[in-house]
Tab-separated table of C-alpha atoms in Angstrom:
chain	number	residue	atom	x	y	z
A	1	UNK	CA	-135.207	-3.336	-208.938
A	2	UNK	CA	-138.417	-2.706	-209.504
A	3	UNK	CA	-138.900	0.735	-210.724
A	4	UNK	CA	-141.793	3.863	-209.928
A	5	UNK	CA	-143.431	2.889	-213.598
A	6	UNK	CA	-143.654	-0.967	-212.565
A	7	UNK	CA	-144.342	-1.255	-208.951
A	8	UNK	CA	-147.300	1.477	-210.184
A	9	UNK	CA	-148.143	-0.734	-212.762
A	10	UNK	CA	-148.002	-4.020	-209.758
A	11	UNK	CA	-150.078	-1.867	-208.130
A	12	UNK	CA	-152.868	-1.341	-210.763
A	13	UNK	CA	-152.861	-5.148	-211.379
A	14	UNK	CA	-153.279	-6.136	-208.211
A	15	UNK	CA	-156.281	-3.066	-207.641
A	16	UNK	CA	-157.838	-4.649	-209.986
A	17	UNK	CA	-157.999	-8.229	-208.296
A	18	UNK	CA	-154.429	-9.749	-209.565
A	19	UNK	CA	-153.328	-12.304	-207.544
A	20	UNK	CA	-151.420	-14.475	-210.161
A	21	UNK	CA	-148.239	-16.567	-208.379
A	22	UNK	CA	-145.722	-13.500	-210.695
A	23	UNK	CA	-147.811	-10.922	-208.899
A	24	UNK	CA	-147.010	-12.194	-205.669
A	25	UNK	CA	-143.815	-12.767	-206.045
A	26	UNK	CA	-143.303	-8.748	-207.562
A	27	UNK	CA	-144.678	-7.771	-204.204
A	28	UNK	CA	-142.967	-10.082	-202.320
A	29	UNK	CA	-139.649	-8.371	-203.639
A	30	UNK	CA	-140.791	-4.998	-203.612
A	31	UNK	CA	-141.646	-5.287	-199.684
A	32	UNK	CA	-138.564	-6.574	-199.333
A	33	UNK	CA	-137.384	-3.156	-199.415
A	34	UNK	CA	-138.359	-2.046	-196.818
A	35	UNK	CA	-136.672	-4.483	-193.929
A	36	UNK	CA	-133.455	-2.536	-194.085
A	37	UNK	CA	-135.257	0.198	-193.021
A	38	UNK	CA	-138.035	-1.401	-190.799
A	39	UNK	CA	-134.190	-3.103	-188.901
A	40	UNK	CA	-132.552	0.002	-188.535
A	41	UNK	CA	-135.531	1.947	-186.916
A	42	UNK	CA	-136.926	-0.728	-184.974
A	43	UNK	CA	-133.244	-0.662	-183.687
A	44	UNK	CA	-132.632	2.587	-183.046
A	45	UNK	CA	-136.416	3.061	-181.220
A	46	UNK	CA	-134.790	-0.112	-178.934
A	47	UNK	CA	-131.507	1.292	-178.446
A	48	UNK	CA	-131.685	5.207	-178.276
A	49	UNK	CA	-135.951	5.099	-176.567
A	50	UNK	CA	-135.091	1.977	-174.658
A	51	UNK	CA	-138.689	1.186	-175.762
A	52	UNK	CA	-140.345	-2.872	-177.457
A	53	UNK	CA	-142.325	-1.954	-180.483
A	54	UNK	CA	-144.053	-4.315	-182.563
A	55	UNK	CA	-144.563	-4.431	-186.224
A	56	UNK	CA	-144.609	-5.481	-189.577
A	57	UNK	CA	-141.909	-5.669	-192.076
A	58	UNK	CA	-144.423	-5.521	-194.708
A	59	UNK	CA	-147.884	-4.715	-194.661
A	60	UNK	CA	-149.981	-8.464	-195.541
A	61	UNK	CA	-150.801	-8.616	-199.323
A	62	UNK	CA	-154.733	-8.079	-197.865
A	63	UNK	CA	-154.596	-4.851	-196.618
A	64	UNK	CA	-152.462	-3.668	-199.251
A	65	UNK	CA	-155.281	-4.800	-202.528
A	66	UNK	CA	-157.548	-2.914	-199.365
A	67	UNK	CA	-156.063	0.601	-199.609
A	68	UNK	CA	-155.551	-0.059	-203.191
A	69	UNK	CA	-158.908	-0.258	-204.153
A	70	UNK	CA	-160.038	2.120	-201.467
A	71	UNK	CA	-157.978	4.972	-201.837
A	72	UNK	CA	-156.855	6.837	-205.172
A	73	UNK	CA	-153.608	5.914	-204.572
A	74	UNK	CA	-151.258	4.323	-206.554
A	75	UNK	CA	-148.725	1.183	-204.655
A	76	UNK	CA	-145.895	3.336	-204.901
A	77	UNK	CA	-146.782	5.776	-202.732
A	78	UNK	CA	-148.547	4.077	-199.944
A	79	UNK	CA	-146.540	5.693	-196.449
A	80	UNK	CA	-148.051	1.981	-194.293
A	81	UNK	CA	-146.046	-0.894	-195.912
A	82	UNK	CA	-143.527	-0.920	-193.620
A	83	UNK	CA	-144.219	0.281	-190.094
A	84	UNK	CA	-143.668	-0.755	-186.436
A	85	UNK	CA	-146.783	0.175	-182.969
A	86	UNK	CA	-145.643	1.726	-179.214
A	87	UNK	CA	-148.929	1.049	-177.241
A	88	UNK	CA	-148.529	3.205	-173.576
A	89	UNK	CA	-150.036	4.074	-170.669
A	90	UNK	CA	-151.760	7.097	-171.276
A	91	UNK	CA	-152.435	10.183	-172.588
A	92	UNK	CA	-148.781	11.827	-170.718
A	93	UNK	CA	-147.077	9.278	-171.367
A	94	UNK	CA	-147.705	9.331	-175.723
A	95	UNK	CA	-146.738	13.370	-175.169
A	96	UNK	CA	-143.376	11.867	-173.505
A	97	UNK	CA	-143.252	9.012	-176.553
A	98	UNK	CA	-144.092	11.868	-179.651
A	99	UNK	CA	-141.606	13.641	-178.591
A	100	UNK	CA	-138.653	11.689	-178.133
A	101	UNK	CA	-139.216	10.350	-181.550
A	102	UNK	CA	-139.509	13.247	-182.778
A	103	UNK	CA	-135.789	14.320	-181.542
A	104	UNK	CA	-134.498	10.440	-182.443
A	105	UNK	CA	-135.930	11.393	-186.463
A	106	UNK	CA	-135.689	14.652	-186.942
A	107	UNK	CA	-137.224	15.749	-190.699
A	108	UNK	CA	-140.348	12.512	-190.132
A	109	UNK	CA	-143.422	13.340	-190.960
A	110	UNK	CA	-146.283	13.781	-188.383
A	111	UNK	CA	-149.514	12.787	-188.274
A	112	UNK	CA	-151.395	14.325	-185.905
A	113	UNK	CA	-154.544	11.726	-185.194
A	114	UNK	CA	-155.473	13.205	-181.683
A	115	UNK	CA	-156.658	16.569	-183.214
A	116	UNK	CA	-157.904	14.889	-186.193
A	117	UNK	CA	-159.382	11.814	-185.674
A	118	UNK	CA	-160.355	9.772	-188.697
A	119	UNK	CA	-163.528	8.041	-188.976
A	120	UNK	CA	-163.031	8.195	-184.398
A	121	UNK	CA	-159.855	6.278	-184.954
A	122	UNK	CA	-156.807	8.267	-182.433
A	123	UNK	CA	-153.294	8.311	-182.566
A	124	UNK	CA	-149.799	10.414	-183.184
A	125	UNK	CA	-148.481	8.242	-186.366
A	126	UNK	CA	-143.878	9.747	-186.627
A	127	UNK	CA	-143.654	8.500	-190.409
A	128	UNK	CA	-139.126	8.764	-190.780
A	129	UNK	CA	-138.177	8.293	-194.160
A	130	UNK	CA	-134.708	6.111	-193.504
A	131	UNK	CA	-132.617	5.303	-196.741
A	132	UNK	CA	-136.003	6.439	-198.983
A	133	UNK	CA	-138.175	4.110	-196.902
A	134	UNK	CA	-141.194	5.908	-195.124
A	135	UNK	CA	-142.042	3.750	-192.058
A	136	UNK	CA	-144.860	4.402	-189.634
A	137	UNK	CA	-145.315	4.459	-186.381
A	138	UNK	CA	-148.240	4.545	-184.320
A	139	UNK	CA	-148.220	5.929	-180.820
A	140	UNK	CA	-151.326	4.794	-178.970
A	141	UNK	CA	-152.965	5.664	-175.090
A	142	UNK	CA	-153.950	2.220	-174.458
A	143	UNK	CA	-157.297	3.328	-174.983
A	144	UNK	CA	-156.788	4.391	-177.980
A	145	UNK	CA	-155.191	1.533	-178.630
A	146	UNK	CA	-157.743	-0.948	-177.705
A	147	UNK	CA	-160.450	0.820	-179.366
A	148	UNK	CA	-158.919	0.437	-183.113
A	149	UNK	CA	-158.397	-3.329	-182.189
A	150	UNK	CA	-161.734	-2.958	-181.585
A	151	UNK	CA	-162.565	-1.380	-184.497
A	152	UNK	CA	-160.159	-3.707	-186.494
A	153	UNK	CA	-162.355	-6.544	-185.503
A	154	UNK	CA	-165.503	-5.373	-186.076
A	155	UNK	CA	-164.400	-4.820	-190.188
A	156	UNK	CA	-162.733	-8.522	-189.426
A	157	UNK	CA	-166.259	-9.596	-189.119
A	158	UNK	CA	-168.691	-7.851	-190.798
A	159	UNK	CA	-166.414	-5.381	-193.274
A	160	UNK	CA	-163.872	-3.458	-193.608
A	161	UNK	CA	-166.006	-0.231	-194.487
A	162	UNK	CA	-167.233	-0.327	-190.992
A	163	UNK	CA	-163.563	2.064	-190.364
A	164	UNK	CA	-163.755	3.738	-192.857
A	165	UNK	CA	-167.573	5.385	-191.851
A	166	UNK	CA	-169.733	3.240	-193.682
A	167	UNK	CA	-171.008	-0.216	-193.168
A	168	UNK	CA	-173.210	-1.974	-190.660
A	169	UNK	CA	-175.166	1.528	-188.970
A	170	UNK	CA	-174.806	0.254	-185.062
A	171	UNK	CA	-171.550	-1.026	-184.851
A	172	UNK	CA	-170.912	2.491	-186.838
A	173	UNK	CA	-172.170	4.456	-184.263
A	174	UNK	CA	-171.176	2.797	-182.014
A	175	UNK	CA	-167.757	3.301	-182.242
A	176	UNK	CA	-167.667	6.726	-183.469
A	177	UNK	CA	-169.549	7.061	-179.409
A	178	UNK	CA	-167.514	5.096	-178.199
A	179	UNK	CA	-163.484	6.927	-179.565
A	180	UNK	CA	-165.685	10.721	-178.379
A	181	UNK	CA	-165.920	8.543	-174.961
A	182	UNK	CA	-162.643	7.844	-174.732
A	183	UNK	CA	-161.432	11.432	-176.579
A	184	UNK	CA	-163.310	12.807	-173.792
A	185	UNK	CA	-161.981	10.793	-171.032
A	186	UNK	CA	-158.141	11.170	-172.345
A	187	UNK	CA	-158.043	14.580	-172.572
A	188	UNK	CA	-159.967	15.534	-169.568
A	189	UNK	CA	-156.598	13.391	-168.287
A	190	UNK	CA	-154.436	15.662	-169.917
A	191	UNK	CA	-155.537	18.434	-168.420
A	192	UNK	CA	-155.540	17.200	-164.786
A	193	UNK	CA	-151.611	15.615	-165.206
A	194	UNK	CA	-150.831	19.230	-166.481
A	195	UNK	CA	-152.363	21.383	-163.639
A	196	UNK	CA	-151.208	18.215	-161.487
A	197	UNK	CA	-146.989	18.687	-162.663
A	198	UNK	CA	-147.390	23.016	-163.328
A	199	UNK	CA	-149.151	22.679	-159.261
A	200	UNK	CA	-145.434	20.829	-158.318
A	201	UNK	CA	-143.298	22.674	-160.176
A	202	UNK	CA	-144.478	25.776	-158.310
A	203	UNK	CA	-144.323	23.943	-155.185
A	204	UNK	CA	-148.410	25.133	-154.502
A	205	UNK	CA	-149.308	23.875	-151.483
A	206	UNK	CA	-152.793	25.198	-151.818
A	207	UNK	CA	-155.055	21.938	-151.561
A	208	UNK	CA	-157.342	23.613	-153.894
A	209	UNK	CA	-155.557	22.071	-157.227
A	210	UNK	CA	-156.186	18.610	-154.898
A	211	UNK	CA	-159.619	19.020	-155.220
A	212	UNK	CA	-160.050	19.751	-158.375
A	213	UNK	CA	-158.606	16.916	-159.382
A	214	UNK	CA	-160.630	14.768	-157.619
A	215	UNK	CA	-163.574	15.986	-159.290
A	216	UNK	CA	-161.522	15.296	-162.086
A	217	UNK	CA	-161.314	11.807	-161.464
A	218	UNK	CA	-165.014	11.642	-160.826
A	219	UNK	CA	-166.492	12.829	-164.756
A	220	UNK	CA	-163.478	10.473	-165.511
A	221	UNK	CA	-164.859	7.727	-163.497
A	222	UNK	CA	-168.376	8.853	-165.171
A	223	UNK	CA	-167.110	8.465	-167.992
A	224	UNK	CA	-165.371	4.690	-167.774
A	225	UNK	CA	-169.260	3.497	-166.138
A	226	UNK	CA	-170.406	4.864	-169.949
A	227	UNK	CA	-167.958	3.348	-171.700
A	228	UNK	CA	-168.812	0.163	-170.092
A	229	UNK	CA	-172.773	0.684	-170.490
A	230	UNK	CA	-171.812	1.614	-174.783
A	231	UNK	CA	-170.180	-1.865	-174.679
A	232	UNK	CA	-171.832	-3.759	-173.259
A	233	UNK	CA	-175.073	-3.071	-175.195
A	234	UNK	CA	-173.194	-3.949	-178.595
A	235	UNK	CA	-172.333	-6.888	-176.444
A	236	UNK	CA	-175.827	-7.959	-176.099
A	237	UNK	CA	-176.745	-6.778	-179.682
A	238	UNK	CA	-174.235	-9.255	-181.183
A	239	UNK	CA	-175.680	-11.373	-179.389
A	240	UNK	CA	-179.497	-10.918	-180.458
A	241	UNK	CA	-178.300	-10.873	-183.916
A	242	UNK	CA	-176.597	-13.376	-183.496
A	243	UNK	CA	-179.970	-16.006	-182.041
A	244	UNK	CA	-181.455	-14.492	-184.456
A	245	UNK	CA	-179.332	-15.906	-187.637
B	1	UNK	CA	-138.898	-12.694	-183.319
B	2	UNK	CA	-140.540	-13.148	-186.421
B	3	UNK	CA	-144.738	-14.700	-186.492
B	4	UNK	CA	-145.797	-15.729	-189.127
B	5	UNK	CA	-149.681	-15.699	-189.087
B	6	UNK	CA	-151.981	-17.245	-191.677
B	7	UNK	CA	-154.787	-15.123	-190.583
B	8	UNK	CA	-159.276	-15.629	-191.624
B	9	UNK	CA	-160.839	-12.207	-190.507
B	10	UNK	CA	-164.477	-13.329	-191.432
B	11	UNK	CA	-163.722	-16.701	-188.800
B	12	UNK	CA	-161.503	-13.815	-186.331
B	13	UNK	CA	-158.955	-17.215	-185.763
B	14	UNK	CA	-155.048	-17.742	-186.926
B	15	UNK	CA	-155.236	-21.402	-188.759
B	16	UNK	CA	-152.045	-21.183	-188.137
B	17	UNK	CA	-148.645	-19.271	-186.406
B	18	UNK	CA	-145.184	-20.338	-187.301
B	19	UNK	CA	-142.235	-18.444	-185.264
B	20	UNK	CA	-138.745	-17.671	-186.684
B	21	UNK	CA	-135.162	-16.067	-184.787
B	22	UNK	CA	-134.126	-13.209	-186.273
B	23	UNK	CA	-131.923	-15.057	-188.412
B	24	UNK	CA	-133.996	-16.823	-189.858
B	25	UNK	CA	-135.654	-13.935	-192.116
B	26	UNK	CA	-134.664	-15.273	-194.979
B	27	UNK	CA	-136.608	-17.701	-194.290
B	28	UNK	CA	-139.701	-16.469	-193.007
B	29	UNK	CA	-139.702	-13.819	-196.034
B	30	UNK	CA	-140.250	-16.927	-198.477
B	31	UNK	CA	-142.529	-19.381	-195.930
B	32	UNK	CA	-145.498	-15.964	-195.839
B	33	UNK	CA	-144.721	-15.977	-200.047
B	34	UNK	CA	-144.927	-19.475	-200.565
B	35	UNK	CA	-148.049	-19.943	-198.411
B	36	UNK	CA	-149.496	-16.492	-200.213
B	37	UNK	CA	-148.847	-18.543	-203.418
B	38	UNK	CA	-150.760	-22.051	-202.308
B	39	UNK	CA	-152.808	-19.977	-200.463
B	40	UNK	CA	-153.784	-17.749	-203.693
B	41	UNK	CA	-154.176	-21.363	-205.749
B	42	UNK	CA	-157.112	-22.823	-203.109
B	43	UNK	CA	-158.436	-19.664	-204.677
B	44	UNK	CA	-158.199	-18.411	-200.339
B	45	UNK	CA	-158.055	-15.887	-199.363
B	46	UNK	CA	-156.960	-15.629	-195.642
B	47	UNK	CA	-154.581	-12.461	-194.546
B	48	UNK	CA	-151.017	-13.592	-194.603
B	49	UNK	CA	-148.940	-11.249	-192.683
B	50	UNK	CA	-145.348	-11.264	-190.881
B	51	UNK	CA	-145.213	-9.686	-187.992
B	52	UNK	CA	-141.670	-9.361	-185.515
B	53	UNK	CA	-142.148	-8.716	-181.653
B	54	UNK	CA	-140.313	-8.973	-178.702
B	55	UNK	CA	-141.961	-11.631	-177.784
B	56	UNK	CA	-145.501	-13.926	-178.226
B	57	UNK	CA	-146.321	-11.926	-174.667
B	58	UNK	CA	-145.750	-8.273	-176.968
B	59	UNK	CA	-147.254	-9.747	-179.624
B	60	UNK	CA	-150.159	-9.787	-178.884
B	61	UNK	CA	-150.377	-7.229	-176.214
B	62	UNK	CA	-149.597	-5.068	-179.356
B	63	UNK	CA	-151.264	-7.028	-182.397
B	64	UNK	CA	-153.912	-8.497	-180.366
B	65	UNK	CA	-156.749	-8.324	-183.374
B	66	UNK	CA	-155.616	-11.851	-183.916
B	67	UNK	CA	-155.722	-13.232	-181.096
B	68	UNK	CA	-158.585	-12.274	-179.633
B	69	UNK	CA	-162.166	-12.523	-179.958
B	70	UNK	CA	-164.282	-8.766	-179.460
B	71	UNK	CA	-165.256	-9.595	-176.623
B	72	UNK	CA	-162.162	-9.953	-175.512
B	73	UNK	CA	-161.631	-7.162	-176.520
B	74	UNK	CA	-164.266	-5.538	-175.301
B	75	UNK	CA	-163.906	-6.261	-171.452
B	76	UNK	CA	-160.247	-4.767	-171.999
B	77	UNK	CA	-161.328	-2.029	-172.980
B	78	UNK	CA	-163.635	-2.004	-170.155
B	79	UNK	CA	-161.638	-2.997	-167.743
B	80	UNK	CA	-158.377	0.076	-169.498
B	81	UNK	CA	-161.068	2.928	-168.903
B	82	UNK	CA	-159.860	5.179	-165.689
């Protein structure tokens, strides 16, 4: 088994661009140590919470190297070598899953990217430690997830910098604006859910609550139109780039 | 199920996808390492990733980046907006 020092020295070599057979084999060996904790965690999520997580028992070499080069971190400190993802329909379900995971994995670290988005990325991350290994669980609403996937695809095409606040201007600005629109839409949706639940719990027969929710739905619908316009605009921009080059 | 994917970032496409049963995890990991070493020897920087999901359908939902192009995801985002 590799020591922490050996792992970090490996990380330094990878950071400098090493992809020797020996280093790839060492990295592979390190990644395999996350396999059993990953399996234990995903089994628990399936059996106890009846969710269907998908994930990676180990981050790809490209992603590990990207992270080492981008952040001042050591290989042994990377928290998301292994992780899984749960995508739910909306923010109400996200709240429920968040609470259930915290109950299922007491003491797990929680990162709230809804309160503190990272370059537009929004989600809840729960990071339990299983057999001394941190394993990341990403919980995303469908809109948050599709935004993240769009961001990943743009990063694949235009460079990973796009995901971290730099790179192609138009794309980066549009992603940022899109994230803001989704956040606004989900915030309205959340408030609406809370009011409906409160209304229902109180057995309130006041129809004014329904009027308020109808107005909220209209606001959400307006935001959806803006989201669609933005996506069309970006798509047209990309098409025009292909025409010019 | 386990999915070994070789993915070209610039093209945004899967170059190779190999499926394994869950019981074949060791073989999947060995194949991943062999693939990485071969690509490295060929100076090929394609991403190699091992993913697990209950089905290919489930994987496409949570890791659509590997299977869909930018326009597909844009359309899904428009359709998903309430």
